[in-house]
Amino acid sequence: MPATLLETPEAVVCSSLSARFAAVRAQTEHLCDPLATEDYVVQAMEDVSPTKWHLAHTTWFWETFVLAEYAEGYELHDARYPFLFNSYYVQAGERHCRAQRGYLSRPTVQEVFAYRHAVTEAMQDFLAGFDERQRPDVADVIEIGLHHEQQHQELMLTDLKYVFSVNPLRPVYRSRPPEESADPGPLAWVEQAPGVTPIGFEAPEAETTRERFHFDNEAPRHRVYLEPFALADRLVTAGEMMYFVEDGGYARPEFWLSEGWATAQEEGWTCPFYWEPPGVNSGTWEHFTLAGMRPIDPHEPVTHVSFYEADAFARWADLSGFASGARLASEAEWEAASRTVWNGTTADGTAPGSYVDRGRLHPAPAPEAGWVAGGDGAPAAPALRQMFGEVWQWTESAYRPFPGYRAAPGALGEYNGKFMSNKMVLRGGSVATPQSHIRPTYRNFFPLDATWQFTGIRLAKSL
Ligand code: AVJ
Ligand code: FE
């Protein structure tokens, strides 16, 4: 693959709905460039869907929520497909069992691509005659469709990583040259002032649906009072996680939540997911990556940890004196602090980070520590690094509705709201997230034991 293949195409960022639609659809298919036909079909565990299913499900989404609703005279590409490719929308009809998505050799990969292309074309015909100012309601659904497909681009990568990892051949999705890394230095604390601060998305009076876009779970904007706190200036590294491992972290219940301890025992966890101790694959610690098995670079952020491990690491950091007072940040703390980073160091006004766009597909060590001048004569403070686009950062906040939240009526209302139990919020995006997909208010959510996403740790503490 050429180096630029994963970059967010210009069209995704700044153009008309139809140009962005074409770019997002093409991007999903680009991600399949390294695959052989057999790779598209495997479902190695219930949470991991086959690539073929992601390709078809994102297509079903356009067909169901845009074409069938608004394109006059539209006929389904295949009337049997909604049953196969509806994920979880109970109000949209019966559906195939999630755990058995990998049983389906038909429709073939070729037929799924034909389905994609037919629906892409029908959507393009629809968009050619579509005026977003006359139907802002429909434009909003199209916008959800774009962001939905980007979410599945991320899931395609994490799911492929899992599928490849269970194969003793340890296939490479995309090779990455070895690199020298520098020690990011000890953690520094970035102090944040206490006070009442608005949290959540507020739609600007914008012309374009793109600028207005946010998922429903990011709103309503509401006020939160924050006690004085500090955020670690960078992510926890793999080397620091190694201290935890070597200090018996996975064998010492004093660091763990009861449910976390039970899960770790049942699953036999002794180190982060994808890590392999010396002697398994080589003489050193290695881990599985989208570039195959690699030595673990102690300077890079630890990833593929569950909420339980992130929480246990924080308690170890506190009790061992590695970082006294350490805990995870609340999502409000994370969001408030992230605002200082968001506006403006990159050309498109977002924050620096790998994202999927750099094509690393693996989190990068922190850049050299920086300092930012304090306002109003306050002393200079360490700058926050790695807030966006490396690993999703577990927060200590349960995924629950913001005050005043109400899910939309109808099937699309099932998108986020009905999952607001037994999950924790993650912030910041990862190396599998398109840069154009993320915002400071973006709330991702996964169960507390999930490890197959690019999930990592940022420490916080109360002052
Ligand atoms: C927000 C990543 C938890 O994986 O179900 C995809 C994204 N929502 N299709 C998920 C999503 C609808 C969602 N996560
Ligand atoms: Fe989906």
Short mmCIF file of C-alpha atoms and ligand atoms in Angstrom, two decimals:
data_model
loop_
_atom_site.label_atom_id
_atom_site.label_comp_id
_atom_site.label_asym_id
_atom_site.label_seq_id
_atom_site.Cartn_x
_atom_site.Cartn_y
_atom_site.Cartn_z
CA MET A 1 0.00 0.00 0.00
CA PRO A 2 1.24 3.50 -0.70
CA ALA A 3 2.00 5.49 2.45
CA THR A 4 -0.87 7.90 1.93
CA LEU A 5 -3.56 5.31 1.53
CA LEU A 6 -5.09 5.73 4.94
CA GLU A 7 -4.96 9.50 5.04
CA THR A 8 -8.28 11.24 5.50
CA PRO A 9 -8.90 12.38 1.97
CA GLU A 10 -9.27 16.16 1.66
CA ALA A 11 -12.81 15.53 0.43
CA VAL A 12 -13.83 14.03 3.76
CA VAL A 13 -12.85 17.16 5.61
CA CYS A 14 -14.12 20.04 3.52
CA SER A 15 -16.42 19.12 0.68
CA SER A 16 -20.04 18.60 -0.16
CA LEU A 17 -21.99 15.70 1.28
CA SER A 18 -21.69 13.76 -1.97
CA ALA A 19 -17.90 14.20 -2.18
CA ARG A 20 -17.54 13.16 1.44
CA PHE A 21 -19.85 10.21 0.88
CA ALA A 22 -17.72 8.99 -2.04
CA ALA A 23 -14.49 9.44 -0.05
CA VAL A 24 -15.75 7.57 3.03
CA ARG A 25 -17.10 4.68 0.95
CA ALA A 26 -13.79 4.43 -0.94
CA GLN A 27 -11.80 4.57 2.28
CA THR A 28 -13.65 1.55 3.71
CA GLU A 29 -12.70 -0.42 0.61
CA HIS A 30 -9.05 0.80 0.71
CA LEU A 31 -8.73 -0.79 4.12
CA CYS A 32 -9.38 -4.12 2.38
CA ASP A 33 -6.47 -3.74 -0.06
CA PRO A 34 -4.11 -6.03 1.91
CA LEU A 35 -6.72 -8.79 2.29
CA ALA A 36 -7.11 -12.15 0.60
CA THR A 37 -10.63 -13.47 0.05
CA GLU A 38 -10.36 -15.91 3.00
CA ASP A 39 -9.57 -13.02 5.39
CA TYR A 40 -13.01 -11.47 4.91
CA VAL A 41 -15.04 -14.28 6.42
CA VAL A 42 -13.54 -15.28 9.78
CA GLN A 43 -15.24 -14.40 13.09
CA ALA A 44 -12.74 -15.38 15.79
CA MET A 45 -14.97 -14.34 18.71
CA GLU A 46 -18.46 -12.96 19.18
CA ASP A 47 -17.39 -9.29 19.42
CA VAL A 48 -15.27 -9.53 16.27
CA SER A 49 -17.28 -9.34 13.07
CA PRO A 50 -16.00 -10.58 9.71
CA THR A 51 -14.76 -7.86 7.35
CA LYS A 52 -17.39 -9.02 4.87
CA TRP A 53 -20.09 -8.31 7.44
CA HIS A 54 -18.75 -4.78 8.13
CA LEU A 55 -18.74 -4.05 4.38
CA ALA A 56 -22.33 -5.22 4.05
CA HIS A 57 -23.68 -3.77 7.31
CA THR A 58 -22.49 -0.24 6.51
CA THR A 59 -24.18 -0.65 3.13
CA TRP A 60 -27.41 -1.87 4.73
CA PHE A 61 -27.33 1.26 6.91
CA TRP A 62 -27.49 3.57 3.85
CA GLU A 63 -30.12 1.42 2.21
CA THR A 64 -32.33 1.28 5.31
CA PHE A 65 -32.05 4.76 6.74
CA VAL A 66 -31.65 6.85 3.57
CA LEU A 67 -32.61 5.08 0.34
CA ALA A 68 -35.62 3.07 1.54
CA GLU A 69 -36.90 6.12 3.45
CA TYR A 70 -36.24 8.99 1.06
CA ALA A 71 -35.27 7.83 -2.45
CA GLU A 72 -38.45 7.59 -4.43
CA GLY A 73 -39.13 4.16 -5.95
CA TYR A 74 -35.97 2.62 -4.46
CA GLU A 75 -36.00 -1.18 -4.47
CA LEU A 76 -33.81 -3.20 -2.13
CA HIS A 77 -30.73 -4.68 -3.78
CA ASP A 78 -31.63 -8.03 -2.23
CA ALA A 79 -34.68 -8.38 0.02
CA ARG A 80 -32.90 -11.10 2.08
CA TYR A 81 -29.98 -8.87 3.07
CA PRO A 82 -31.62 -6.78 5.82
CA PHE A 83 -32.02 -9.94 7.92
CA LEU A 84 -28.30 -10.70 7.53
CA PHE A 85 -26.88 -7.20 7.93
CA ASN A 86 -29.07 -5.43 10.48
CA SER A 87 -26.81 -5.34 13.55
CA TYR A 88 -29.00 -4.55 16.54
CA TYR A 89 -31.89 -2.29 15.49
CA VAL A 90 -34.85 -4.17 16.93
CA GLN A 91 -37.29 -1.64 15.45
CA ALA A 92 -35.82 -2.23 11.97
CA GLY A 93 -36.81 -5.90 11.94
CA GLU A 94 -35.57 -9.44 12.62
CA ARG A 95 -31.85 -10.16 12.30
CA HIS A 96 -29.24 -12.88 12.13
CA CYS A 97 -27.47 -13.95 15.32
CA ARG A 98 -24.40 -11.82 16.08
CA ALA A 99 -22.24 -14.74 17.21
CA GLN A 100 -22.87 -16.55 13.91
CA ARG A 101 -21.82 -13.87 11.45
CA GLY A 102 -18.74 -15.96 10.65
CA TYR A 103 -20.80 -18.96 9.55
CA LEU A 104 -21.84 -17.30 6.32
CA SER A 105 -19.92 -18.18 3.19
CA ARG A 106 -22.77 -16.60 1.21
CA PRO A 107 -23.28 -13.96 0.01
CA THR A 108 -19.75 -14.20 -1.31
CA VAL A 109 -17.19 -11.45 -0.92
CA GLN A 110 -17.74 -10.60 -4.57
CA GLU A 111 -21.51 -10.37 -4.04
CA VAL A 112 -20.98 -8.11 -1.04
CA PHE A 113 -18.81 -5.78 -3.10
CA ALA A 114 -21.52 -5.77 -5.78
CA TYR A 115 -24.04 -4.84 -3.05
CA ARG A 116 -21.74 -2.03 -1.90
CA HIS A 117 -21.28 -0.68 -5.40
CA ALA A 118 -24.99 -0.78 -6.24
CA VAL A 119 -25.88 1.10 -3.05
CA THR A 120 -23.03 3.58 -3.47
CA GLU A 121 -24.34 4.35 -6.94
CA ALA A 122 -27.94 4.68 -5.78
CA MET A 123 -26.79 7.03 -3.01
CA GLN A 124 -24.81 9.11 -5.49
CA ASP A 125 -27.88 9.45 -7.73
CA PHE A 126 -29.88 10.46 -4.68
CA LEU A 127 -27.28 13.00 -3.54
CA ALA A 128 -27.02 14.51 -7.03
CA GLY A 129 -30.58 15.77 -6.67
CA PHE A 130 -30.41 16.50 -2.95
CA ASP A 131 -30.38 19.96 -1.39
CA GLU A 132 -29.17 19.81 2.19
CA ARG A 133 -30.70 23.20 3.04
CA GLN A 134 -34.17 22.05 2.04
CA ARG A 135 -33.98 18.78 3.97
CA PRO A 136 -31.71 19.32 6.97
CA ASP A 137 -33.41 16.34 8.65
CA VAL A 138 -32.29 14.00 5.85
CA ALA A 139 -28.86 15.63 5.78
CA ASP A 140 -28.52 14.78 9.47
CA VAL A 141 -29.21 11.10 8.74
CA ILE A 142 -26.63 11.13 5.93
CA GLU A 143 -24.16 12.68 8.35
CA ILE A 144 -24.81 9.86 10.83
CA GLY A 145 -24.26 7.40 7.99
CA LEU A 146 -20.82 8.90 7.27
CA HIS A 147 -19.74 8.74 10.90
CA HIS A 148 -21.27 5.29 11.26
CA GLU A 149 -19.17 4.02 8.38
CA GLN A 150 -16.05 5.60 9.92
CA GLN A 151 -16.80 3.79 13.19
CA HIS A 152 -16.89 0.55 11.26
CA GLN A 153 -13.59 1.41 9.54
CA GLU A 154 -12.04 1.40 13.01
CA LEU A 155 -13.81 -1.84 13.95
CA MET A 156 -12.62 -3.49 10.71
CA LEU A 157 -9.01 -2.85 11.75
CA THR A 158 -9.38 -3.97 15.36
CA ASP A 159 -11.37 -7.03 14.29
CA LEU A 160 -8.82 -7.98 11.61
CA LYS A 161 -6.06 -7.59 14.19
CA TYR A 162 -7.86 -10.09 16.41
CA VAL A 163 -8.52 -12.49 13.54
CA PHE A 164 -4.87 -12.41 12.46
CA SER A 165 -3.67 -12.77 16.05
CA VAL A 166 -5.31 -16.18 16.54
CA ASN A 167 -3.57 -17.51 13.42
CA PRO A 168 -0.24 -19.23 14.23
CA LEU A 169 1.16 -17.79 10.99
CA ARG A 170 0.77 -14.34 12.53
CA PRO A 171 -0.09 -12.55 9.28
CA VAL A 172 1.01 -8.97 8.67
CA TYR A 173 -1.76 -6.54 7.73
CA ARG A 174 0.66 -3.75 6.92
CA SER A 175 4.40 -3.79 7.57
CA ARG A 176 6.03 -0.96 9.50
CA PRO A 177 9.74 -0.23 9.48
CA PRO A 178 11.59 -0.64 12.79
CA GLU A 179 12.11 2.69 14.51
CA GLU A 180 14.30 4.18 17.20
CA SER A 181 12.35 5.72 20.02
CA ALA A 182 13.34 8.11 22.77
CA ASP A 183 12.46 7.83 26.44
CA PRO A 184 9.52 10.21 26.96
CA GLY A 185 10.79 11.02 30.46
CA PRO A 186 8.98 10.75 33.79
CA LEU A 187 5.28 11.55 34.04
CA ALA A 188 4.56 15.19 34.84
CA TRP A 189 1.28 16.48 36.23
CA VAL A 190 -0.61 19.22 34.43
CA GLU A 191 -2.69 21.08 37.01
CA GLN A 192 -6.21 22.17 36.16
CA ALA A 193 -8.15 24.90 37.89
CA PRO A 194 -11.35 24.00 39.76
CA GLY A 195 -14.69 25.44 38.78
CA VAL A 196 -17.91 25.09 36.88
CA THR A 197 -17.31 24.18 33.26
CA PRO A 198 -19.58 23.25 30.35
CA ILE A 199 -19.26 19.65 29.15
CA GLY A 200 -20.68 18.13 25.97
CA PHE A 201 -21.33 19.29 22.45
CA GLU A 202 -23.11 22.50 21.57
CA ALA A 203 -24.09 22.85 17.95
CA PRO A 204 -22.68 26.03 16.40
CA GLU A 205 -24.89 28.14 14.13
CA ALA A 206 -23.16 26.48 11.22
CA GLU A 207 -24.17 26.26 7.56
CA THR A 208 -22.89 22.74 7.12
CA THR A 209 -24.17 19.60 8.77
CA ARG A 210 -20.53 18.57 9.21
CA GLU A 211 -19.81 21.37 11.68
CA ARG A 212 -23.01 20.67 13.54
CA PHE A 213 -22.41 16.94 13.72
CA HIS A 214 -22.07 15.05 16.96
CA PHE A 215 -23.55 11.80 18.18
CA ASP A 216 -26.64 12.22 20.36
CA ASN A 217 -24.77 10.88 23.42
CA GLU A 218 -22.45 13.96 23.42
CA ALA A 219 -25.37 16.26 24.24
CA PRO A 220 -26.98 18.16 25.89
CA ARG A 221 -24.16 20.43 26.91
CA HIS A 222 -24.40 20.89 30.66
CA ARG A 223 -22.40 22.30 33.53
CA VAL A 224 -20.18 20.24 35.77
CA TYR A 225 -18.24 21.32 38.84
CA LEU A 226 -14.65 20.11 38.90
CA GLU A 227 -12.56 20.01 42.06
CA PRO A 228 -8.89 20.88 41.51
CA PHE A 229 -7.18 18.02 39.69
CA ALA A 230 -4.19 17.24 37.52
CA LEU A 231 -3.84 15.11 34.41
CA ALA A 232 -0.69 13.19 33.51
CA ASP A 233 1.06 14.95 30.65
CA ARG A 234 1.30 11.75 28.60
CA LEU A 235 -0.08 8.21 28.33
CA VAL A 236 1.17 5.32 30.45
CA THR A 237 3.91 3.51 28.51
CA ALA A 238 4.37 -0.19 27.86
CA GLY A 239 7.56 0.02 29.95
CA GLU A 240 5.56 1.34 32.91
CA MET A 241 3.02 -1.45 32.45
CA MET A 242 6.00 -3.82 32.57
CA TYR A 243 6.88 -2.47 36.06
CA PHE A 244 3.35 -3.36 37.12
CA VAL A 245 3.69 -6.86 35.64
CA GLU A 246 7.09 -7.40 37.26
CA ASP A 247 5.83 -6.11 40.60
CA GLY A 248 3.24 -8.90 40.59
CA GLY A 249 0.46 -6.54 39.56
CA TYR A 250 -1.65 -9.27 37.98
CA ALA A 251 -1.26 -11.53 41.03
CA ARG A 252 -1.97 -9.00 43.81
CA PRO A 253 -5.67 -8.54 44.56
CA GLU A 254 -5.07 -5.32 46.52
CA PHE A 255 -4.88 -3.39 43.24
CA TRP A 256 -8.02 -4.79 41.66
CA LEU A 257 -11.74 -4.17 41.70
CA SER A 258 -13.55 -7.34 42.76
CA GLU A 259 -15.08 -7.88 39.31
CA GLY A 260 -11.75 -7.12 37.67
CA TRP A 261 -9.96 -9.62 39.88
CA ALA A 262 -12.57 -12.29 39.13
CA THR A 263 -12.25 -11.64 35.40
CA ALA A 264 -8.46 -11.69 35.52
CA GLN A 265 -8.55 -15.02 37.39
CA GLU A 266 -11.14 -16.61 35.11
CA GLU A 267 -9.35 -15.48 31.97
CA GLY A 268 -5.89 -16.19 33.36
CA TRP A 269 -4.60 -12.66 32.68
CA THR A 270 -0.90 -12.20 33.51
CA CYS A 271 -0.07 -9.30 31.16
CA PRO A 272 -1.88 -7.08 28.63
CA PHE A 273 -3.71 -8.73 25.75
CA TYR A 274 -1.48 -9.48 22.70
CA TRP A 275 1.68 -9.52 24.90
CA GLU A 276 3.81 -12.64 24.83
CA PRO A 277 6.45 -13.26 27.50
CA PRO A 278 10.04 -14.18 26.69
CA GLY A 279 10.29 -17.75 25.46
CA VAL A 280 6.94 -17.89 23.65
CA ASN A 281 7.91 -16.30 20.36
CA SER A 282 11.47 -15.12 21.07
CA GLY A 283 13.81 -14.38 23.95
CA THR A 284 12.16 -11.05 24.77
CA TRP A 285 8.71 -9.65 25.45
CA GLU A 286 6.83 -9.28 22.18
CA HIS A 287 3.33 -8.35 21.16
CA PHE A 288 1.11 -8.90 18.19
CA THR A 289 0.52 -5.80 16.06
CA LEU A 290 -0.99 -5.09 12.64
CA ALA A 291 2.64 -5.36 11.45
CA GLY A 292 2.90 -8.87 12.94
CA MET A 293 4.87 -9.89 16.05
CA ARG A 294 7.13 -7.09 17.27
CA PRO A 295 9.37 -6.48 20.27
CA ILE A 296 7.57 -4.32 22.82
CA ASP A 297 8.99 -0.80 22.77
CA PRO A 298 8.93 0.36 26.42
CA HIS A 299 8.50 3.98 25.28
CA GLU A 300 5.26 3.49 23.37
CA PRO A 301 1.85 3.77 25.08
CA VAL A 302 0.47 0.54 26.49
CA THR A 303 -2.60 -0.57 24.57
CA HIS A 304 -5.25 -3.33 24.56
CA VAL A 305 -5.85 -3.03 28.29
CA SER A 306 -9.32 -3.41 29.77
CA PHE A 307 -10.89 -0.88 32.12
CA TYR A 308 -10.13 -3.33 34.95
CA GLU A 309 -6.40 -3.31 34.12
CA ALA A 310 -6.32 0.48 33.69
CA ASP A 311 -7.96 0.87 37.08
CA ALA A 312 -5.62 -1.69 38.72
CA PHE A 313 -2.60 0.02 37.17
CA ALA A 314 -3.72 3.37 38.62
CA ARG A 315 -4.16 1.84 42.08
CA TRP A 316 -0.73 0.20 41.83
CA ALA A 317 0.76 3.54 40.75
CA ASP A 318 -0.77 5.20 43.80
CA LEU A 319 0.08 2.51 46.38
CA SER A 320 3.57 1.72 45.08
CA GLY A 321 4.52 5.39 45.06
CA PHE A 322 5.14 5.31 41.30
CA ALA A 323 2.57 8.12 41.03
CA SER A 324 1.05 8.90 44.42
CA GLY A 325 -2.63 9.80 44.30
CA ALA A 326 -3.04 8.33 40.81
CA ARG A 327 -6.49 7.36 39.53
CA LEU A 328 -8.26 7.50 36.18
CA ALA A 329 -9.76 10.82 35.05
CA SER A 330 -13.49 11.43 34.94
CA GLU A 331 -14.76 12.12 31.44
CA ALA A 332 -15.56 15.72 32.42
CA GLU A 333 -12.00 16.23 33.67
CA TRP A 334 -10.62 14.73 30.47
CA GLU A 335 -12.83 16.87 28.24
CA ALA A 336 -12.15 20.10 30.09
CA ALA A 337 -8.38 19.56 29.95
CA SER A 338 -8.43 18.45 26.32
CA ARG A 339 -9.85 21.77 25.13
CA THR A 340 -6.49 23.43 25.64
CA VAL A 341 -4.96 20.94 23.19
CA TRP A 342 -7.66 20.80 20.55
CA ASN A 343 -7.67 24.19 18.93
CA GLY A 344 -5.14 24.45 16.42
CA THR A 345 -1.75 22.82 16.17
CA THR A 346 -2.52 21.00 12.93
CA ALA A 347 -3.54 22.47 9.59
CA ASP A 348 -7.17 21.42 9.95
CA GLY A 349 -7.44 22.80 13.47
CA THR A 350 -7.41 19.45 15.27
CA ALA A 351 -4.79 18.09 17.66
CA PRO A 352 -1.63 16.19 16.77
CA GLY A 353 -1.75 12.40 16.92
CA SER A 354 -1.23 9.32 14.80
CA TYR A 355 -4.87 8.57 13.99
CA VAL A 356 -5.41 6.07 11.19
CA ASP A 357 -4.30 8.81 8.81
CA ARG A 358 -0.57 8.44 9.55
CA GLY A 359 -0.82 4.75 8.61
CA ARG A 360 1.24 3.55 11.62
CA LEU A 361 -1.66 1.47 12.92
CA HIS A 362 0.20 1.34 16.22
CA PRO A 363 0.47 3.97 18.96
CA ALA A 364 3.54 6.22 18.81
CA PRO A 365 5.84 7.12 21.71
CA ALA A 366 5.20 10.58 23.13
CA PRO A 367 6.91 13.44 21.34
CA GLU A 368 9.44 15.39 23.38
CA ALA A 369 7.93 17.12 26.40
CA GLY A 370 6.79 20.67 25.74
CA TRP A 371 5.90 23.58 27.98
CA VAL A 372 3.10 26.05 27.63
CA ALA A 373 3.19 29.53 29.06
CA GLY A 374 0.69 30.10 31.83
CA GLY A 375 -1.83 32.91 31.24
CA ASP A 376 -1.90 36.02 33.46
CA GLY A 377 1.59 35.57 34.80
CA ALA A 378 1.00 31.96 35.92
CA PRO A 379 4.10 29.77 35.74
CA ALA A 380 4.73 27.68 32.62
CA ALA A 381 3.19 24.20 32.77
CA PRO A 382 4.02 20.96 30.99
CA ALA A 383 1.96 20.55 27.81
CA LEU A 384 -0.53 17.69 27.49
CA ARG A 385 0.72 15.15 24.97
CA GLN A 386 -1.00 12.24 23.23
CA MET A 387 -4.53 13.41 24.03
CA PHE A 388 -5.85 12.38 20.60
CA GLY A 389 -5.32 9.66 18.03
CA GLU A 390 -3.03 7.19 19.84
CA VAL A 391 -5.13 5.01 22.17
CA TRP A 392 -8.65 5.40 23.54
CA GLN A 393 -8.28 6.51 27.14
CA TRP A 394 -10.39 4.75 29.76
CA THR A 395 -12.14 7.18 32.10
CA GLU A 396 -13.61 6.42 35.51
CA SER A 397 -17.02 7.55 34.19
CA ALA A 398 -19.86 5.15 33.57
CA TYR A 399 -21.45 5.48 30.14
CA ARG A 400 -24.75 7.06 31.16
CA PRO A 401 -26.88 9.80 29.62
CA PHE A 402 -25.97 13.45 30.13
CA PRO A 403 -28.68 15.36 32.05
CA GLY A 404 -31.60 15.97 29.69
CA TYR A 405 -30.60 13.32 27.14
CA ARG A 406 -33.38 11.63 25.25
CA ALA A 407 -32.86 9.12 22.50
CA ALA A 408 -34.54 9.98 19.19
CA PRO A 409 -37.75 8.09 18.41
CA GLY A 410 -37.58 5.18 15.96
CA ALA A 411 -34.91 2.67 15.00
CA LEU A 412 -32.09 5.24 14.72
CA GLY A 413 -32.77 6.15 18.35
CA GLU A 414 -31.32 2.72 19.20
CA TYR A 415 -27.91 3.84 17.93
CA ASN A 416 -26.29 4.91 21.24
CA GLY A 417 -28.90 5.32 23.97
CA LYS A 418 -29.81 1.71 24.59
CA PHE A 419 -26.22 0.79 25.42
CA MET A 420 -26.03 3.05 28.46
CA SER A 421 -25.45 0.31 31.02
CA ASN A 422 -22.41 -1.70 32.11
CA LYS A 423 -19.93 0.25 30.00
CA MET A 424 -17.29 2.89 30.70
CA VAL A 425 -16.52 5.97 28.62
CA LEU A 426 -13.33 6.25 26.58
CA ARG A 427 -12.01 9.48 25.12
CA GLY A 428 -9.54 10.71 22.52
CA GLY A 429 -9.56 8.28 19.58
CA SER A 430 -6.88 5.83 18.51
CA VAL A 431 -4.51 4.83 15.72
CA ALA A 432 -7.52 3.18 14.08
CA THR A 433 -9.73 6.29 14.22
CA PRO A 434 -9.96 8.63 11.22
CA GLN A 435 -8.78 12.10 12.24
CA SER A 436 -11.92 13.65 10.75
CA HIS A 437 -14.04 11.46 13.05
CA ILE A 438 -12.90 12.67 16.45
CA ARG A 439 -13.75 15.64 18.71
CA PRO A 440 -13.05 16.61 22.34
CA THR A 441 -16.66 15.74 23.22
CA TYR A 442 -16.61 12.32 21.52
CA ARG A 443 -17.76 9.54 23.84
CA ASN A 444 -16.75 6.01 22.98
CA PHE A 445 -17.93 3.16 25.22
CA PHE A 446 -17.05 -0.47 25.80
CA PRO A 447 -17.66 -3.12 28.47
CA LEU A 448 -15.19 -3.11 31.35
CA ASP A 449 -13.39 -6.26 30.23
CA ALA A 450 -12.92 -5.33 26.53
CA THR A 451 -9.32 -5.56 25.32
CA TRP A 452 -9.44 -5.92 21.55
CA GLN A 453 -9.80 -2.18 20.88
CA PHE A 454 -6.80 0.18 21.00
CA THR A 455 -7.42 1.14 24.64
CA GLY A 456 -4.87 2.66 27.01
CA ILE A 457 -4.28 4.59 30.21
CA ARG A 458 -3.86 8.23 31.23
CA LEU A 459 -3.53 8.90 34.92
CA ALA A 460 -5.12 11.75 36.86
CA LYS A 461 -5.13 12.81 40.50
CA SER A 462 -7.03 15.09 42.82
CA LEU A 463 -5.13 18.07 44.17
C1 AVJ B 1 -19.35 3.22 19.76
C2 AVJ B 1 -17.77 1.64 18.96
C3 AVJ B 1 -19.23 1.05 20.77
O1 AVJ B 1 -19.11 -0.81 18.17
O2 AVJ B 1 -21.24 -0.84 18.45
C4 AVJ B 1 -21.23 0.88 15.11
C5 AVJ B 1 -20.08 1.90 17.15
N1 AVJ B 1 -22.53 1.92 16.49
N2 AVJ B 1 -22.48 0.83 14.63
C6 AVJ B 1 -20.17 -0.24 18.37
C7 AVJ B 1 -21.25 1.56 16.26
C8 AVJ B 1 -23.27 1.46 15.47
C9 AVJ B 1 -20.20 1.28 18.53
N3 AVJ B 1 -19.14 1.78 19.49
FE FE B 2 -23.06 -0.33 12.91
#
